[in-house]
mmCIF file of C-alpha atoms and ligand atoms in Angstrom:
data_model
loop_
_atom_site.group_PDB
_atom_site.id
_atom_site.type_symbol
_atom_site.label_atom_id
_atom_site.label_comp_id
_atom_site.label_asym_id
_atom_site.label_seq_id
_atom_site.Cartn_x
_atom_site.Cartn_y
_atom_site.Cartn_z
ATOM 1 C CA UNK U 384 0.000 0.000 0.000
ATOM 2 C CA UNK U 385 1.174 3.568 -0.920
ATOM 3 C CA UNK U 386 1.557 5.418 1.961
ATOM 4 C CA UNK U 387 1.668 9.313 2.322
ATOM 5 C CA UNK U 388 2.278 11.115 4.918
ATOM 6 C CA UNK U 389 -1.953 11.850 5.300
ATOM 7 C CA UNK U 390 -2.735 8.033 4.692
ATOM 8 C CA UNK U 391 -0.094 7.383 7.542
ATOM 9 C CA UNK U 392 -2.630 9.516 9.464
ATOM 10 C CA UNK U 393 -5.537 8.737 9.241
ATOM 11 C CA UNK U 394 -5.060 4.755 8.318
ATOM 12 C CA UNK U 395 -5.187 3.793 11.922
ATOM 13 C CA UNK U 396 -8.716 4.013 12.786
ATOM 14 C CA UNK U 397 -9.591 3.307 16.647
ATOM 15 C CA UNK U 398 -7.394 0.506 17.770
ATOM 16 C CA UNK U 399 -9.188 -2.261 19.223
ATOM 17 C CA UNK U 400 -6.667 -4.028 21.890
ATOM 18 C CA UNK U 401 -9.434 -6.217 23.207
ATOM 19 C CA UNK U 402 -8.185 -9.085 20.846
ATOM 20 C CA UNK U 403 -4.281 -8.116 21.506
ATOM 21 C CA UNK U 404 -4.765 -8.721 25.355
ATOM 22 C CA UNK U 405 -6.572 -12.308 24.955
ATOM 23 C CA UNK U 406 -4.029 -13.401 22.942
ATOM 24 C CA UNK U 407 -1.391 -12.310 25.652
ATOM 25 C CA UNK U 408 -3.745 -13.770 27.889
ATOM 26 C CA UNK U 409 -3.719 -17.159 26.446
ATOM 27 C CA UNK U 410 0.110 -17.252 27.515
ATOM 28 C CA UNK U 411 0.429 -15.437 30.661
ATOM 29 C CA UNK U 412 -1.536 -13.753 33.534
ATOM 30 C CA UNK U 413 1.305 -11.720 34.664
ATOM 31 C CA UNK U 414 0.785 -7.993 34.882
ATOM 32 C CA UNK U 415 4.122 -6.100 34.079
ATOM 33 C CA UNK U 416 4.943 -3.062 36.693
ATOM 34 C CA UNK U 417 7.520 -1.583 34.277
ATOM 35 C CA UNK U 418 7.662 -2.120 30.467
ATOM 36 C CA UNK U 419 11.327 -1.827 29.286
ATOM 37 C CA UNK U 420 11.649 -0.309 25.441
ATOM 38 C CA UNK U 421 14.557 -2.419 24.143
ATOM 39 C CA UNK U 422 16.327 -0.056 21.073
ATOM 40 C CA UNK U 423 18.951 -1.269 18.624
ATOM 41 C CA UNK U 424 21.250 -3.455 19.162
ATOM 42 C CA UNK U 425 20.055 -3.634 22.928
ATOM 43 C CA UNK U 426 17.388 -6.477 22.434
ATOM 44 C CA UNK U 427 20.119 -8.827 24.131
ATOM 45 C CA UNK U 428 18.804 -7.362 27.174
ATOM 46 C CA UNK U 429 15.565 -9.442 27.399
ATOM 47 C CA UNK U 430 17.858 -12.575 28.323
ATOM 48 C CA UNK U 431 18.195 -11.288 31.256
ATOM 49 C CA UNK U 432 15.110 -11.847 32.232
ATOM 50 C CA UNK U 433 14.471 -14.169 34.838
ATOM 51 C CA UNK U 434 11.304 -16.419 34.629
ATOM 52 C CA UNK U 435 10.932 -15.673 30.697
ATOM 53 C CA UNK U 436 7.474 -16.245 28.901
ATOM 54 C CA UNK U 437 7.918 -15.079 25.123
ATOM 55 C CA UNK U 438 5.322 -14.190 22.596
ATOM 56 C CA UNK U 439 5.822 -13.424 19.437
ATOM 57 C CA UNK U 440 4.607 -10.495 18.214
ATOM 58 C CA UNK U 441 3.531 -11.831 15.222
ATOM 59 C CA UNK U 442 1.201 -13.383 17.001
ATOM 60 C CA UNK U 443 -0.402 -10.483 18.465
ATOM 61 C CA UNK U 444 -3.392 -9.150 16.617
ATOM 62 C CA UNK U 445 -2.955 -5.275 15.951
ATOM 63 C CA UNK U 446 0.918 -5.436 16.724
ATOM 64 C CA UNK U 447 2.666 -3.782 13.803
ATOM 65 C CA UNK U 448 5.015 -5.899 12.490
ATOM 66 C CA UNK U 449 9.187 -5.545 13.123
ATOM 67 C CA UNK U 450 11.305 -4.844 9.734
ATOM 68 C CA UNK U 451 14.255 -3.975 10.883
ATOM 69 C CA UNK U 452 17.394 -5.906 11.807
ATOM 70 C CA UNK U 453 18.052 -5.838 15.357
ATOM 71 C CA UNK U 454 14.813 -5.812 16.825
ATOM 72 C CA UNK U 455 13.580 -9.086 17.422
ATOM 73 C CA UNK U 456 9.958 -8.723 17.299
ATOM 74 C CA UNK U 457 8.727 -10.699 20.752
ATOM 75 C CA UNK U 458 7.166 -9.689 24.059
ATOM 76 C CA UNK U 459 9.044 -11.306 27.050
ATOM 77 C CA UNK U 460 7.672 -11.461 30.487
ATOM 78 C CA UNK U 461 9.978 -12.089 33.021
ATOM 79 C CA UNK U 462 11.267 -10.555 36.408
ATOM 80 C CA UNK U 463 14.427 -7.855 36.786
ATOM 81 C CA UNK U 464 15.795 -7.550 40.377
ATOM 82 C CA UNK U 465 12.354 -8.744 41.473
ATOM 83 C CA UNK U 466 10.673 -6.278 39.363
ATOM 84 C CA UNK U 467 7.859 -7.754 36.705
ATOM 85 C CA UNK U 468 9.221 -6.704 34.101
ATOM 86 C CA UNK U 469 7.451 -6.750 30.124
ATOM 87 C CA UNK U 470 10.562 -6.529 27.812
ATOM 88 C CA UNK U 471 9.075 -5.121 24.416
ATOM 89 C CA UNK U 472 12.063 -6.274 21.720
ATOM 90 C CA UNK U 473 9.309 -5.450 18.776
ATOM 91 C CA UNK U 474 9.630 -1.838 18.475
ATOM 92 C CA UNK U 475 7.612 -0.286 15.755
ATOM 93 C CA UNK U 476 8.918 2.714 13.951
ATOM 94 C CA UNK U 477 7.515 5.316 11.729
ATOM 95 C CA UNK U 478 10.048 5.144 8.919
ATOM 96 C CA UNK U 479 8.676 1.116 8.587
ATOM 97 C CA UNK U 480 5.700 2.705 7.272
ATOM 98 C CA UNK U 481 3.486 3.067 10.394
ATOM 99 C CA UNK U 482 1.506 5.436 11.369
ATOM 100 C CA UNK U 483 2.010 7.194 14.352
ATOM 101 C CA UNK U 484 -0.506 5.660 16.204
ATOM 102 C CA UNK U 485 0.384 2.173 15.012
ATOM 103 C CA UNK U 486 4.025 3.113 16.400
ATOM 104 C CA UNK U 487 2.347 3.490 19.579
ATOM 105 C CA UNK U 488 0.836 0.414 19.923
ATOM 106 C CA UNK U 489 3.258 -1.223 22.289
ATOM 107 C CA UNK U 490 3.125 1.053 24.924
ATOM 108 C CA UNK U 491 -0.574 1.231 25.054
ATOM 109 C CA UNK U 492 -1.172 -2.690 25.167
ATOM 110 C CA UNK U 493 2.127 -2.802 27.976
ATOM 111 C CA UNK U 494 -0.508 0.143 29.594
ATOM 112 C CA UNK U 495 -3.794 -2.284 29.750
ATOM 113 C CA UNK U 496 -1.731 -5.126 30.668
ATOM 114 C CA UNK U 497 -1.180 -3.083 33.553
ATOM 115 C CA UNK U 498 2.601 -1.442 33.311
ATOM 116 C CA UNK U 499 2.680 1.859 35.182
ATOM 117 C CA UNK U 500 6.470 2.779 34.144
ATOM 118 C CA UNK U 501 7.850 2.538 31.117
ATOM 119 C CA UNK U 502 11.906 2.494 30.347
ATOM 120 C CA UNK U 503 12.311 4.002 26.599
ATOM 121 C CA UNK U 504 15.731 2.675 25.275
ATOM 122 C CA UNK U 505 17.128 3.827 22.368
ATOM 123 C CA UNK U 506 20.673 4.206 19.802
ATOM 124 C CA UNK U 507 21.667 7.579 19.040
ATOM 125 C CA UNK U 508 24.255 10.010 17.631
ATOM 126 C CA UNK U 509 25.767 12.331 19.369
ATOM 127 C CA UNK U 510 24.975 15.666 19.199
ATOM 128 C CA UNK U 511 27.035 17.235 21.822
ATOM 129 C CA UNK U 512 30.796 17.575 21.705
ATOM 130 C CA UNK U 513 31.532 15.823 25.097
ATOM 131 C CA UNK U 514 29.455 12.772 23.636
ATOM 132 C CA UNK U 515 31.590 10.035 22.483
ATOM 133 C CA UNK U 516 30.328 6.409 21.202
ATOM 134 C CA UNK U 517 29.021 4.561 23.884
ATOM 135 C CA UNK U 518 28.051 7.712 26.345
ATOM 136 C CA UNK U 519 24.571 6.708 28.188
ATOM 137 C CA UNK U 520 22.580 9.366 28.106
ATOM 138 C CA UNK U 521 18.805 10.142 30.309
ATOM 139 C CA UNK U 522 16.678 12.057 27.890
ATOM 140 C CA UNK U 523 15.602 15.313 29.910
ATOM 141 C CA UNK U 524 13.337 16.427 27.231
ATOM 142 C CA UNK U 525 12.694 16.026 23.340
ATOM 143 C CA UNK U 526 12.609 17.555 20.586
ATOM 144 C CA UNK U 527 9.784 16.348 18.191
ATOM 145 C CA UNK U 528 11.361 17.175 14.627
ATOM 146 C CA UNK U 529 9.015 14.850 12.709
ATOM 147 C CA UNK U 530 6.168 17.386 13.121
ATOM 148 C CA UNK U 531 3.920 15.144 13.603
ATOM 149 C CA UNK U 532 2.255 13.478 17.453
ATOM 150 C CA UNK U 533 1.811 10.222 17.726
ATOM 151 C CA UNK U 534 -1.967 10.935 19.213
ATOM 152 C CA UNK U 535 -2.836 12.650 15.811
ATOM 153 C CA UNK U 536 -5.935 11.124 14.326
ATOM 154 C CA UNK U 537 -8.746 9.331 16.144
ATOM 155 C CA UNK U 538 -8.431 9.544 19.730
ATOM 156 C CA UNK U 539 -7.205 5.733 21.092
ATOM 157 C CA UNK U 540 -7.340 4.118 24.506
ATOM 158 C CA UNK U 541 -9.373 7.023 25.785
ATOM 159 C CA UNK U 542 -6.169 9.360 25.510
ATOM 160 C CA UNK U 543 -6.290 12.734 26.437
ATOM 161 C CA UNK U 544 -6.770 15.080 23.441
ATOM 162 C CA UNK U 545 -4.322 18.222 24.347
ATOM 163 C CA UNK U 546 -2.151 16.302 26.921
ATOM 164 C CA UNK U 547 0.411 18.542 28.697
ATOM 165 C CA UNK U 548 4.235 17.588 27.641
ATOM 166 C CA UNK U 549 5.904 20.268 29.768
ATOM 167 C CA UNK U 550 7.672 17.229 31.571
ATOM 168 C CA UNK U 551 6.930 13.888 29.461
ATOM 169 C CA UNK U 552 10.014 12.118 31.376
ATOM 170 C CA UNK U 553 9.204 11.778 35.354
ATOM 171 C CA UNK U 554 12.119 14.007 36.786
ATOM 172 C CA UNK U 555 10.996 12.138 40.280
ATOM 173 C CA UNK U 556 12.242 8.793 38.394
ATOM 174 C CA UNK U 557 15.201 10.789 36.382
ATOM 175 C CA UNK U 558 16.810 12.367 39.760
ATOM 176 C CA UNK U 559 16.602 8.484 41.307
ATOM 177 C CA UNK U 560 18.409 7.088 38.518
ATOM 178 C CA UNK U 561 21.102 9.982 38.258
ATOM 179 C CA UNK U 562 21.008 8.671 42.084
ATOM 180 C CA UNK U 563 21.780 5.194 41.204
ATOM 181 C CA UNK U 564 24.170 5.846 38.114
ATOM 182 C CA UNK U 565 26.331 7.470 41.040
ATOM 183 C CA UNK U 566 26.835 5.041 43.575
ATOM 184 C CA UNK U 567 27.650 2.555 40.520
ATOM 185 C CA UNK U 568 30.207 4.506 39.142
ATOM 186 C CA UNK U 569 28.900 5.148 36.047
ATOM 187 C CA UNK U 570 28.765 8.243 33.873
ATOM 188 C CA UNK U 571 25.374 8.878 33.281
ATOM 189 C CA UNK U 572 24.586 12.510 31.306
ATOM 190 C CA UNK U 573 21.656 13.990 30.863
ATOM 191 C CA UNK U 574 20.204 15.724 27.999
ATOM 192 C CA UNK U 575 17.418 16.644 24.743
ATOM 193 C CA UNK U 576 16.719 14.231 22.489
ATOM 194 C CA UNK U 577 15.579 14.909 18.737
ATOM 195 C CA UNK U 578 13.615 12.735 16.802
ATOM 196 C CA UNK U 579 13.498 12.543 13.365
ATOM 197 C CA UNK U 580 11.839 9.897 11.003
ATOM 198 C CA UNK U 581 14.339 8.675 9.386
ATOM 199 C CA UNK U 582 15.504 6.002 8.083
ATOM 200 C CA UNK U 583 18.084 8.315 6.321
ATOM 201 C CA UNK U 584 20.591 9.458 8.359
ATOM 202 C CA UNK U 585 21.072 13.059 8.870
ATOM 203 C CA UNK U 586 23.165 15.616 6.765
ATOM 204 C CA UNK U 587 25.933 17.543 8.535
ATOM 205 C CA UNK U 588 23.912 20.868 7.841
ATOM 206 C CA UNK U 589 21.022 19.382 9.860
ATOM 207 C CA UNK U 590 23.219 18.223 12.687
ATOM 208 C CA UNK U 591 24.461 21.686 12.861
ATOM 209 C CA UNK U 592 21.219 23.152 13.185
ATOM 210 C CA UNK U 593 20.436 20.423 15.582
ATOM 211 C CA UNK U 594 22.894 21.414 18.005
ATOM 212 C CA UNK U 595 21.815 24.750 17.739
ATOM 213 C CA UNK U 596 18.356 23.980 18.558
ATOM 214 C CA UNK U 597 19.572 22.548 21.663
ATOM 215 C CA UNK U 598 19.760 18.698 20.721
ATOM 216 C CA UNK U 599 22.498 16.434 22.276
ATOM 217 C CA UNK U 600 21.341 13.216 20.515
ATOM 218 C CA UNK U 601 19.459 12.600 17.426
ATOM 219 C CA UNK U 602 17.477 9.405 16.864
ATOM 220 C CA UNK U 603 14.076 7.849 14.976
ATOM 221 C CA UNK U 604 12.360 6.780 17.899
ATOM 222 C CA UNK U 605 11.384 6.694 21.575
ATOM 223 C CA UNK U 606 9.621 10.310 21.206
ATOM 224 C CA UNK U 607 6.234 8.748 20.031
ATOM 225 C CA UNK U 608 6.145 6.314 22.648
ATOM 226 C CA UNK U 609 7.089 8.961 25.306
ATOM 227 C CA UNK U 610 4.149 11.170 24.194
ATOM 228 C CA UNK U 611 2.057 8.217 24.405
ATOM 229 C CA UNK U 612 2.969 7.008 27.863
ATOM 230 C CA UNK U 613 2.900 10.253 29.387
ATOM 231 C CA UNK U 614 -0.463 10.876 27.774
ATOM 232 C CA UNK U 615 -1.548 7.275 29.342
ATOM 233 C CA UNK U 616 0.040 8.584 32.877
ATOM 234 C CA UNK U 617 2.688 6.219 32.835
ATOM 235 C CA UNK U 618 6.142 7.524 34.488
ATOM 236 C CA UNK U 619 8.293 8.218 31.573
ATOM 237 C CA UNK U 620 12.341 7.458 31.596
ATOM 238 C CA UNK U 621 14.270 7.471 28.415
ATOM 239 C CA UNK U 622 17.915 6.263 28.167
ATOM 240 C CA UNK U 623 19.760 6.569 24.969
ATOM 241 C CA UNK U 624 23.487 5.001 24.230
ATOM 242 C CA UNK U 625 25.451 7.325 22.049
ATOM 243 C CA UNK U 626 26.329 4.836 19.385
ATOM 244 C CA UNK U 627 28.132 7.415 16.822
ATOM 245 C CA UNK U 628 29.460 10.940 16.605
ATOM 246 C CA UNK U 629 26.230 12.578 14.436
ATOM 247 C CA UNK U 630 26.972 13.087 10.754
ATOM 248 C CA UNK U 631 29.966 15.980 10.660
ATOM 249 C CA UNK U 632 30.764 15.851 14.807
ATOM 250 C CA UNK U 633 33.153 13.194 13.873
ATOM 251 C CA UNK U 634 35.194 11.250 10.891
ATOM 252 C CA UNK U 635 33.583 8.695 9.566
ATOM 253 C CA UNK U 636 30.154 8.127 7.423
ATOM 254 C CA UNK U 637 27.866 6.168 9.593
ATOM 255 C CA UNK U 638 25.959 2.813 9.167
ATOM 256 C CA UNK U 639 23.504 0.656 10.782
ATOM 257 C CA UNK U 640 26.072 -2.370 11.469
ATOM 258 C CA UNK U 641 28.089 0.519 13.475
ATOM 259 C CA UNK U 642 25.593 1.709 15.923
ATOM 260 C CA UNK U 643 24.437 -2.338 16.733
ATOM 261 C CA UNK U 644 28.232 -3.103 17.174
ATOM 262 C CA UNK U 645 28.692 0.079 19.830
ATOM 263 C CA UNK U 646 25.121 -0.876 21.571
ATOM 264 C CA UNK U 647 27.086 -4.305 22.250
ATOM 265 C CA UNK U 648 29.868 -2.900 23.377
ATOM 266 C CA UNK U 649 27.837 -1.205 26.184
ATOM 267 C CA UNK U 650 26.303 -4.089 27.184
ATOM 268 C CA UNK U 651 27.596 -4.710 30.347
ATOM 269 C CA UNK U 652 27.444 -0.844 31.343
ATOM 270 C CA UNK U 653 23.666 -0.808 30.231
ATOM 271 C CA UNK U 654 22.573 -3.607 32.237
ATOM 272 C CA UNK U 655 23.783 -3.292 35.391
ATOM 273 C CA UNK U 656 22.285 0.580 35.232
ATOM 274 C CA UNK U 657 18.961 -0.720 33.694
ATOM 275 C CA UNK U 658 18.805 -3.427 36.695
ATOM 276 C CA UNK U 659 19.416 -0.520 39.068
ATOM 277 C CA UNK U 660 16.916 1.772 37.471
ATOM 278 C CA UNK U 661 14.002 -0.680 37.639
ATOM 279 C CA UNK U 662 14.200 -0.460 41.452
ATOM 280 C CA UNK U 663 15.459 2.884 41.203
HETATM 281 N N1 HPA C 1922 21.051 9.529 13.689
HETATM 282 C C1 HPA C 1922 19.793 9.058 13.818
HETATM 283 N N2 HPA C 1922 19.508 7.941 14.458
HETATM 284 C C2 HPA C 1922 20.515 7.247 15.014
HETATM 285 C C3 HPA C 1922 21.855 7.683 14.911
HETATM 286 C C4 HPA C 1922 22.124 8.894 14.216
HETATM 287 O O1 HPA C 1922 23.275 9.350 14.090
HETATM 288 N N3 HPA C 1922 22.606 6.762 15.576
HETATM 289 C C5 HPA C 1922 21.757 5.822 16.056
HETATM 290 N N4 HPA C 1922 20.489 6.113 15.715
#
């Protein structure tokens, strides 16, 4: 199907998650406190959970399907540091062809299967100069460059229609896992985020304007979800790993294969902070 950017719209007509929840039903009758966002490269994550129960999410009536290589496409219920935790590795993103709504469709069925929190992981490049590959990053606040809201169109899940984003990411939640970072010993900075579409990379004359727009990191994701979540009342966290100097801040051209290979690299870093931040 030909997709503009209206048709992206307005395609997604009132989302029905009554037949996405029987379906999780069938498998499990656990109710998730936190839902945990896994981005690029960071989908290893989910085998860390204890307990597992995985569903694909091809399985899932409604769920938009994964295209892209290093998300896995499953739902895996399993417990963090005694946390239930819902690990979504099936992220869906706009430049797959979704609409925005449709890209929101994990957070809102992680919301009716009863999640409060939600942990938004992500890859991005760096935007500020004191960012190097493999900096971990809290988003603070976003920038929404795509111009469109992922609650544009028919109002879903009994959403607010004007919901307030003066604070989408809990700073309660951000100040206890600047907290936590600290008595691990690891460098946890703080700052915007800037989403754009995608899937093309950025030019270096956007990355300058960027930075002088305020952005420290530039990625194609987590800011519908966010918008979404906070909308639902869920507390909001976002952590992005710096995978790449943004086009222009450093050397080299950048690719895919690059920013999975950095989110590895992190690995260990990542998941003793994301353990800590789901009790945090
Ligand atoms: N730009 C956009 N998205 C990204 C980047 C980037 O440099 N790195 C990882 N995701």
């Amino acid at each position: 199907m030909r997709r503009t950017l209206l048709a992206g719209l307005f395609s997604d007509t009132v989302s029905d998650l009554s037949a996405a929840l029987a379906v999780v039903r069938q498998h499990t009758d656990r109710r998730p406190d936190i839902a945990l966002v896994l981005g690029s490269g960071l989908g290893a994550l989910a085998q860390s959970a204890e307990d597992p129960v995985t569903i694909p999410t091809s399985e899932i009536p409604g769920y938009p399907r994964s295209t892209v290589q290093g998300h896995a496409g499953e739902l895996v219920f399993g417990t963090l540091e005694g946390v239930s935790v819902l690990f979504v590795n099936g992220r869906a993103h706009y430049y797959e062809g979704h609409s925005p709504a449709a890209t929101t469709f994990p957070v809102r069925l992680a919301h009716a299967l009863g999640a409060q929190r939600i942990l938004l992981t992500n890859a991005a490049g760096g935007i500020n100069r004191t960012f190097k590959p493999g900096t971990l990053m809290l988003i603070d606040d976003h920038i929404n460059w795509a111009f469109v809201s992922a609650l544009a169109g028919p109002v879903v899940d009994g959403m607010p229609r004007f919901p307030d984003m003066s604070a989408p990411y809990s700073p309660a939640w951000t100040a206890r896992a600047e907290a936590a970072a600290l008595r691990l010993g690891i460098d946890l900075r703080k700052g915007t985020y800037l989403w754009t579409t995608g899937p093309s990379y950025e030019t270096k004359a956007e990355i300058r304007a960027f930075e002088r727009f305020g952005a420290d990191a530039v990625g194609m994701s987590t800011v519908p979800e966010a918008i979404a979540a906070h909308a639902l009342g869920m507390e909001v966290l976002g952590l992005s790993t710096i995978t790449n100097f943004a086009a222009g801040m450093g050397q080299e051209s950048l690719d895919h294969e690059e920013v999975l290979e950095v989110g590895r690299a992190v690995r260990a870093d990542l998941e003793r902070l994301v353990r800590a931040l789901v009790v945090a």
